[in-house]
Amino acid sequence: MTTSRMILGVATGFALVLAIGCGSKPEPAPAPSSALEPDPKPNDPSSASPEQKAVVEAPKAGEPKVAWELDADKHVIPAAPVRGSIAGVELVPEVAVTNDDLAFRLTKPGALMPERSVSIKFPAGQQSLGRNWKVKGGDEPGPKVPEVWIEVQGQPIHLHPSGYAMTLELGARKDGKVNGKIYISLPDKDQTVLAGTFAADYTRLHTEKPGSDEVPYVTGEVTVTGAPASAELRVAYAAFLPTGPVAFKELQLAADPLPIEQARWTSDNEKPRSSTLLPGDGKARPFRYEHAKLPPGRYLLSAAVTGGPAVWKWVDVAATGTLTENFTLDASKTGGLEITAPQGATGKVFLAPADEPNRPTLDARLFEGISIQVVRTEVEVIGGKAIVKNLGPGRYEVRLGDERRFVDVVAGKTAEVNMTPPKK
């Protein structure tokens, strides 16, 4: 039997924090002087820390073994953490659950994959969480009997479509966990058995949207056209919170023809909030992003092609908000700016997505940080002019020193902006 596995990249991550609140007056921290680096890519081991595995407690010496019992009516689930044996090895497993399966695993320190596991595969199309399961040894295979896999590294997978006994109680998902109880006895030669209580880590499948335990969240698709095949997509947010710092977050991936469930990348190094990017395939499948468990506030969401234009939207994220914001990014449709500087002026021109007119003016260093994150463009004034090309259509705020202007960029055209102060 051929099996496929989902590889979930958990990046060590990066979030730049500026110690300034939106509309407040504290001393701001320096803005970045160069382009922000996105979280290390999941396939770049040189830049990412090893994924932290759950600590699995070994069975206590002298503790009686869990009784193997193929009569489900005799199951008495102990009020203690689940333990038992898998393929002849006594253990206290780590437990993980999705809507598709429940897995009990033993992972050795430093290993990427479990050394051995028992996985209960829930029947397709049925509710798996928030219900009880009772399977008796004489039950026939079918939609009421989950298939059970025993996996040991280096050995064939042992499938049990029936012939085992199981008593399973699964609670609802809450705060990324699913509480439950189990007693399961399998008819393999080693008489695998597990019994006890657990709080399983819940992993969402790629087909699932964030749940009620992950609000507030923002999710959406990014459709990219007109970009080189080698270009990568960068998704980001800048969070302006009522209290506390302003935080920047970025994820960046290339299009990937692999099935989307094998290529997704989640960065959760800033718990409780997390961000996920699922790549497009370079053809019909769009990229998909999620930012979950966000603190409420004002957010600048953006998506950009590396070396190319950006699209964006300012949004308000409420305490229980669930937003869907889709973007369409055509890298071939860009505009430009020709900026006229005051006589004798020098320095850099910065531009960033304009917020609504009634919003507070951003501090200069924070504005530069937004410019670097989203637009990735800073242009020197030369001979009284600054030319900016390859801009995505939209309304921008332009700054040169203390002067600020607002301008609309249209694809295929170059807008003109005069930064000369008005005569007094």
C-alpha atoms as one frame of an Amber mdcrd trajectory, in Angstrom:
protein
   0.000   0.000   0.000   1.250   3.451  -0.856   0.716   6.135   1.735   1.183
   9.876   1.522   2.196  12.129   4.380   1.564  15.795   4.946   4.751  17.717
   5.702   3.936  20.679   7.894   6.754  23.228   7.908   6.950  25.026  11.221
   9.307  27.939  10.755  11.295  29.556  13.542   9.897  32.740  12.089  10.467
  36.446  12.196   8.379  39.334  13.363   9.710  42.854  13.502   8.172  44.828
  16.321   8.207  48.598  16.504   7.527  49.951  19.985   4.893  52.457  18.929
   1.127  52.312  19.169  -1.185  53.509  16.435  -1.928  57.176  17.063   0.138
  57.220  20.272   3.232  59.268  21.067   5.818  56.921  22.682   9.396  56.958
  21.445   9.363  54.749  18.339  11.985  52.091  17.782  14.118  52.417  14.633
  12.434  51.262  11.445  14.270  48.711   9.315  16.923  50.145   7.028  16.620
  47.341   4.500  13.960  44.957   3.234  12.483  42.738   5.910  13.449  39.087
   5.697  10.482  36.699   5.631  10.345  33.699   7.930  12.929  31.045   6.938
  11.488  28.741   4.302  10.500  25.266   5.488  12.937  23.643   3.048  15.880
  25.718   4.272  17.288  23.810   7.274  20.247  26.168   7.586  17.989  29.029
   8.634  15.288  27.247  10.627  15.460  25.794  14.096  14.488  22.140  14.538
  10.800  21.580  15.105  10.079  21.156  18.780   8.661  17.703  19.481   6.372
  16.970  22.363   8.123  15.447  25.343   6.891  11.875  25.656   7.081  10.468
  29.160   8.440   6.936  29.542   6.359   4.329  31.404   7.057   4.320  35.126
   9.011   1.385  36.506   6.863  -1.201  38.260   3.633   0.119  36.772   1.317
  -2.750  35.781   0.838  -3.280  32.068  -2.425  -2.322  30.427  -4.583  -5.422
  30.009  -5.200  -6.467  26.407  -8.952  -7.025  26.154 -10.783  -7.925  22.930
 -14.219  -7.723  24.603 -15.195  -4.052  24.351 -17.913  -4.532  26.984 -15.175
  -5.190  29.550 -13.239  -1.997  28.798 -12.760   0.248  31.824 -10.837   3.354
  30.777  -8.387   4.393  33.515  -8.498   8.007  34.702  -4.830   8.492  33.884
  -2.814   9.600  30.832  -3.007   7.094  27.996  -0.293   4.450  27.948   0.210
   0.887  26.774   2.271  -0.843  24.101   2.610  -0.523  20.326   4.075  -3.502
  18.470   5.721  -4.833  21.611   7.152  -1.578  23.024   5.770  -0.126  26.262
   5.199   3.621  25.997   3.313   6.755  26.931   2.513   8.258  23.517   2.038
  11.763  22.227  -1.421  12.214  20.712  -2.484  14.209  17.643  -5.831  14.493
  15.887  -7.370  15.864  12.697 -10.860  15.495  11.290  -9.521  12.447   9.434
  -7.575  10.507  12.040  -6.407  10.136  15.633  -2.760   9.137  16.113  -0.802
   7.824  19.108   2.930   8.162  18.441   6.359   7.526  19.849   8.940   9.914
  18.392  12.573   9.588  19.406  14.463  12.799  20.348  15.761  14.565  17.247
  13.717  12.416  14.844  11.435  14.001  12.247   9.053  11.047  11.954   7.502
   8.803  14.620   9.350   5.584  15.412   6.013   3.788  15.804   2.364   4.749
  15.924  -1.266   3.644  16.014  -3.572   5.682  13.761  -7.367   5.474  13.806
  -8.693   6.485  10.358 -12.198   7.889  10.690 -14.710   6.937   7.957 -15.027
   9.574   5.237 -17.999  11.893   5.437 -18.754  11.232   9.107 -18.430  13.463
  12.130 -15.324  12.402  14.000 -15.053  14.868  16.892 -17.569  15.379  19.675
 -18.837  11.794  19.616 -18.256   8.294  21.019 -17.135   5.175  19.159 -17.678
   1.571  20.233 -16.147  -1.195  18.108 -16.402  -4.875  19.032 -14.153  -7.661
  17.856 -16.930  -9.255  15.818 -18.027  -6.091  13.991 -17.809  -6.209  10.205
 -15.772  -3.612   8.262 -17.919  -0.667   7.237 -18.743   3.007   7.799 -19.199
   2.512  11.552 -15.813   0.830  12.025 -12.714   3.037  11.621  -9.691   1.406
  10.013  -6.664   1.207  12.318  -3.033   1.311  11.184  -0.002   0.118  13.118
   3.177   1.687  11.742   6.757   0.909  12.743   9.676   2.473  10.901  11.265
   0.045   8.471   8.320  -2.366   8.546   5.178  -2.762   6.418   2.051  -1.002
   7.639  -0.361  -3.361   9.407  -3.985  -2.552   8.592  -6.923  -3.541  10.778
 -10.255  -2.755   9.059 -12.004  -4.770  11.798 -11.332  -7.555  14.299 -10.235
  -5.205  17.075 -11.993  -3.772  20.133 -12.199  -0.054  20.871 -13.993   2.284
  23.237 -13.318   5.891  22.256 -14.761   9.173  23.520 -13.766  12.323  21.635
 -14.637  15.832  22.771 -14.994  18.948  20.651 -12.044  20.992  19.480 -11.150
  23.829  21.852  -8.055  26.053  21.905  -6.225  23.734  19.531  -6.876  20.634
  21.660  -9.307  17.712  21.662  -9.838  15.922  24.968 -10.696  12.250  24.928
 -10.576   8.761  26.426  -9.644   5.483  24.777  -9.302   1.762  25.293  -8.161
  -0.113  22.197  -6.879  -3.674  21.759  -5.556  -4.843  18.386  -5.143  -8.468
  17.217  -1.524  -8.155  16.020   1.063 -10.707  17.179   2.295  -8.303  19.895
  -1.233  -7.535  21.138  -0.984  -3.758  20.849  -3.077  -2.008  23.498  -3.607
   1.594  24.640  -5.843   2.936  27.420  -6.318   6.213  29.257  -7.158   9.878
  28.814  -5.534  12.438  26.526  -5.549  16.018  25.285  -4.643  15.653  21.614
  -3.065  18.453  19.601  -5.420  19.363  16.754  -4.043  19.981  13.249  -6.347
  21.454  10.651  -6.393  19.822   7.236  -5.606  22.001   4.235  -9.258  21.866
   3.203 -10.450  23.348   6.517 -10.857  26.998   7.362  -9.793  28.260  10.795
 -12.256  27.350  13.519 -14.029  29.290  16.239 -11.108  28.615  18.580  -8.796
  30.552  16.223 -10.646  33.880  16.035  -9.958  36.546  15.184  -8.558  35.471
  11.825  -8.091  36.678   8.268  -7.923  34.236   5.389  -8.027  34.465   1.625
  -6.659  33.520  -1.771  -4.052  35.260  -3.918  -4.324  34.735  -7.671  -1.054
  35.584  -9.445  -0.713  36.158 -13.188   1.944  37.689 -15.414   4.838  36.811
 -13.089   8.050  34.969 -14.038   8.015  31.250 -13.237  10.846  31.784 -10.726
   9.039  34.545  -8.814   7.891  33.950  -5.248   4.822  35.300  -3.504   5.180
  37.229  -0.266   2.185  37.688   2.031   2.424  39.993   5.014   0.629  42.062
   7.574   1.415  45.075   9.704  -0.642  45.098  12.903  -1.525  48.422  14.547
  -2.887  47.563  17.976  -4.804  49.808  20.407  -2.119  49.110  22.991   1.330
  47.650  22.603   3.701  47.525  19.659   3.183  47.470  15.921   4.220  44.094
  14.528   5.202  42.999  11.040   4.824  39.432   9.749   5.865  37.867   6.434
   5.754  34.479   4.711   7.184  33.829   1.254   6.954  30.794  -1.056   7.314
  29.934  -4.734   4.570  28.243  -6.708   4.730  24.488  -6.175   3.203  21.764
  -8.364   3.088  19.363  -5.407  -0.344  18.589  -3.966  -1.240  21.463  -1.681
  -1.485  19.242   1.414   2.228  18.404   1.043   3.439  21.953   0.613   1.735
  24.091   3.230   3.833  26.153   5.598   2.768  27.311   9.038   4.715  29.751
  11.184   3.561  29.726  14.809   6.666  31.006  16.575   4.696  33.956  17.968
   1.989  32.016  19.777  -0.901  32.264  20.147  -1.033  33.891  16.708   0.027
  31.916  13.655   0.265  32.400   9.896  -0.038  29.824   7.119   0.768  30.042
   3.412  -0.290  27.367   0.942   1.356  27.743  -2.468  -0.344  27.983  -5.806
   0.709  25.539  -8.495   1.695  28.190 -11.036  -1.431  27.427 -13.069  -5.050
  27.359 -11.952  -4.577  26.865  -8.205  -4.214  30.151  -6.288  -2.050  30.719
  -3.240  -3.936  30.681   0.058  -3.029  32.443   3.294  -4.290  32.507   6.878
  -3.468  34.754   9.829  -5.108  33.301  12.953  -5.555  34.217  16.621  -4.712
  37.821  15.856  -4.942  40.560  18.465  -7.724  43.002  17.512  -6.615  46.149
  15.726  -6.006  47.886  12.421  -4.153  45.735   9.879  -2.443  46.386   6.569
  -2.669  43.131   4.596  -0.479  42.775   1.534   0.679  40.343  -1.117   3.556
  40.931  -3.518   5.622  39.182  -6.152   9.348  39.259  -5.394  10.913  41.929
  -7.557   7.442  43.015  -8.642   4.310  44.875  -7.594   2.171  44.582  -4.480
  -1.541  44.587  -3.725  -2.958  45.452  -0.331  -5.921  46.322   1.833  -6.361
  48.091   5.168  -8.843  46.254   7.428 -10.145  46.375  10.988  -9.914  43.064
  12.842 -12.496  42.793  15.628 -12.131  40.625  18.732 -14.322  37.915  17.184
 -13.673  38.863  13.578 -13.538  36.333  10.730 -12.490  38.081   7.530 -11.968
  36.734   4.029  -9.831  38.998   1.827  -8.926  37.728  -1.648  -6.326  39.398
  -3.864  -5.658  39.335  -7.599  -2.113  40.282  -8.559  -1.233  40.783 -12.244
   2.527  41.387 -12.274   2.377  42.619 -15.879   0.080  45.537 -15.072   2.092
  48.194 -13.277   2.370  51.948 -13.176   4.954  54.467 -12.052   5.650  57.805
 -10.405   7.735  60.791 -11.426   8.450  62.818  -8.312   9.638  66.419  -8.444
  11.632  67.417  -5.375  11.961  70.927  -3.931  14.926  72.875  -5.262  18.145
  71.617  -3.706  16.444  68.724  -1.913  18.260  65.413  -1.494  17.531  62.148
   0.246  15.197  59.227  -0.251  11.594  59.139  -1.327   9.401  56.619   0.503
   5.936  55.506  -0.517   3.417  53.213   1.150  -0.239  52.191   0.764  -2.436
  55.101   1.808  -4.859  54.526   4.664  -8.228  56.271   4.978  -7.980  60.078
   5.265  -9.274  60.223   8.850  -6.591  57.893  10.190  -3.699  59.197  12.346
  -0.508  60.176  10.532   2.163  57.512  10.902   5.484  58.361  12.530   8.237
  58.799   9.915  10.227  55.737  10.928   7.124  53.566  11.087   6.073  54.838
   7.656   9.481  53.849   6.286   9.022  50.380   7.768   5.665  50.008   5.991
   7.255  51.230   2.755  10.030  48.666   2.992   7.681  45.809   3.879   5.050
  46.354   1.195   6.515  48.360  -1.690  10.185  47.371  -1.322  11.159  50.643
  -2.988  13.222  53.570  -1.762  14.465  55.996  -4.415  17.135  58.700  -4.173
  16.439  62.180  -5.465  18.847  62.881  -8.334  18.831  66.191 -10.146  15.601
  67.206  -8.503  13.730  64.091  -9.663  12.929  60.591  -8.396  11.474  57.936
 -10.693   9.629  54.922  -9.277   8.591  52.071 -11.574   6.876  48.698 -11.277
   4.174  49.785  -8.839   0.905  47.984  -8.372  -2.194  50.113  -9.069  -3.682
  51.857  -6.045  -3.523  54.930  -3.833  -0.144  55.714  -2.248   1.197  58.144
   0.298   4.526  59.653  -0.828   7.020  61.243   1.574  10.211  63.214   1.099
  11.492  64.689   4.322   8.565  66.436   6.016   6.534  66.691   2.814   3.762
  64.187   2.134   1.432  63.751  -0.836  -1.233  61.294  -1.960  -1.405  59.937
  -5.487  -3.282  57.292  -7.470  -1.164  54.933  -9.571  -2.812  53.512 -12.690
  -1.493  50.557 -14.699   0.349  51.609 -17.861   0.765  55.242 -16.786   3.270
  57.367 -14.890   1.719  59.774 -12.410   3.447  63.026 -11.485   3.903  64.249
  -7.923   5.361  67.602  -6.928   6.846  67.645  -3.427   7.600  71.378  -3.448
   6.046  73.008  -0.348   3.226  75.453  -1.029   4.214  79.110  -0.916   3.384
  80.847   2.323
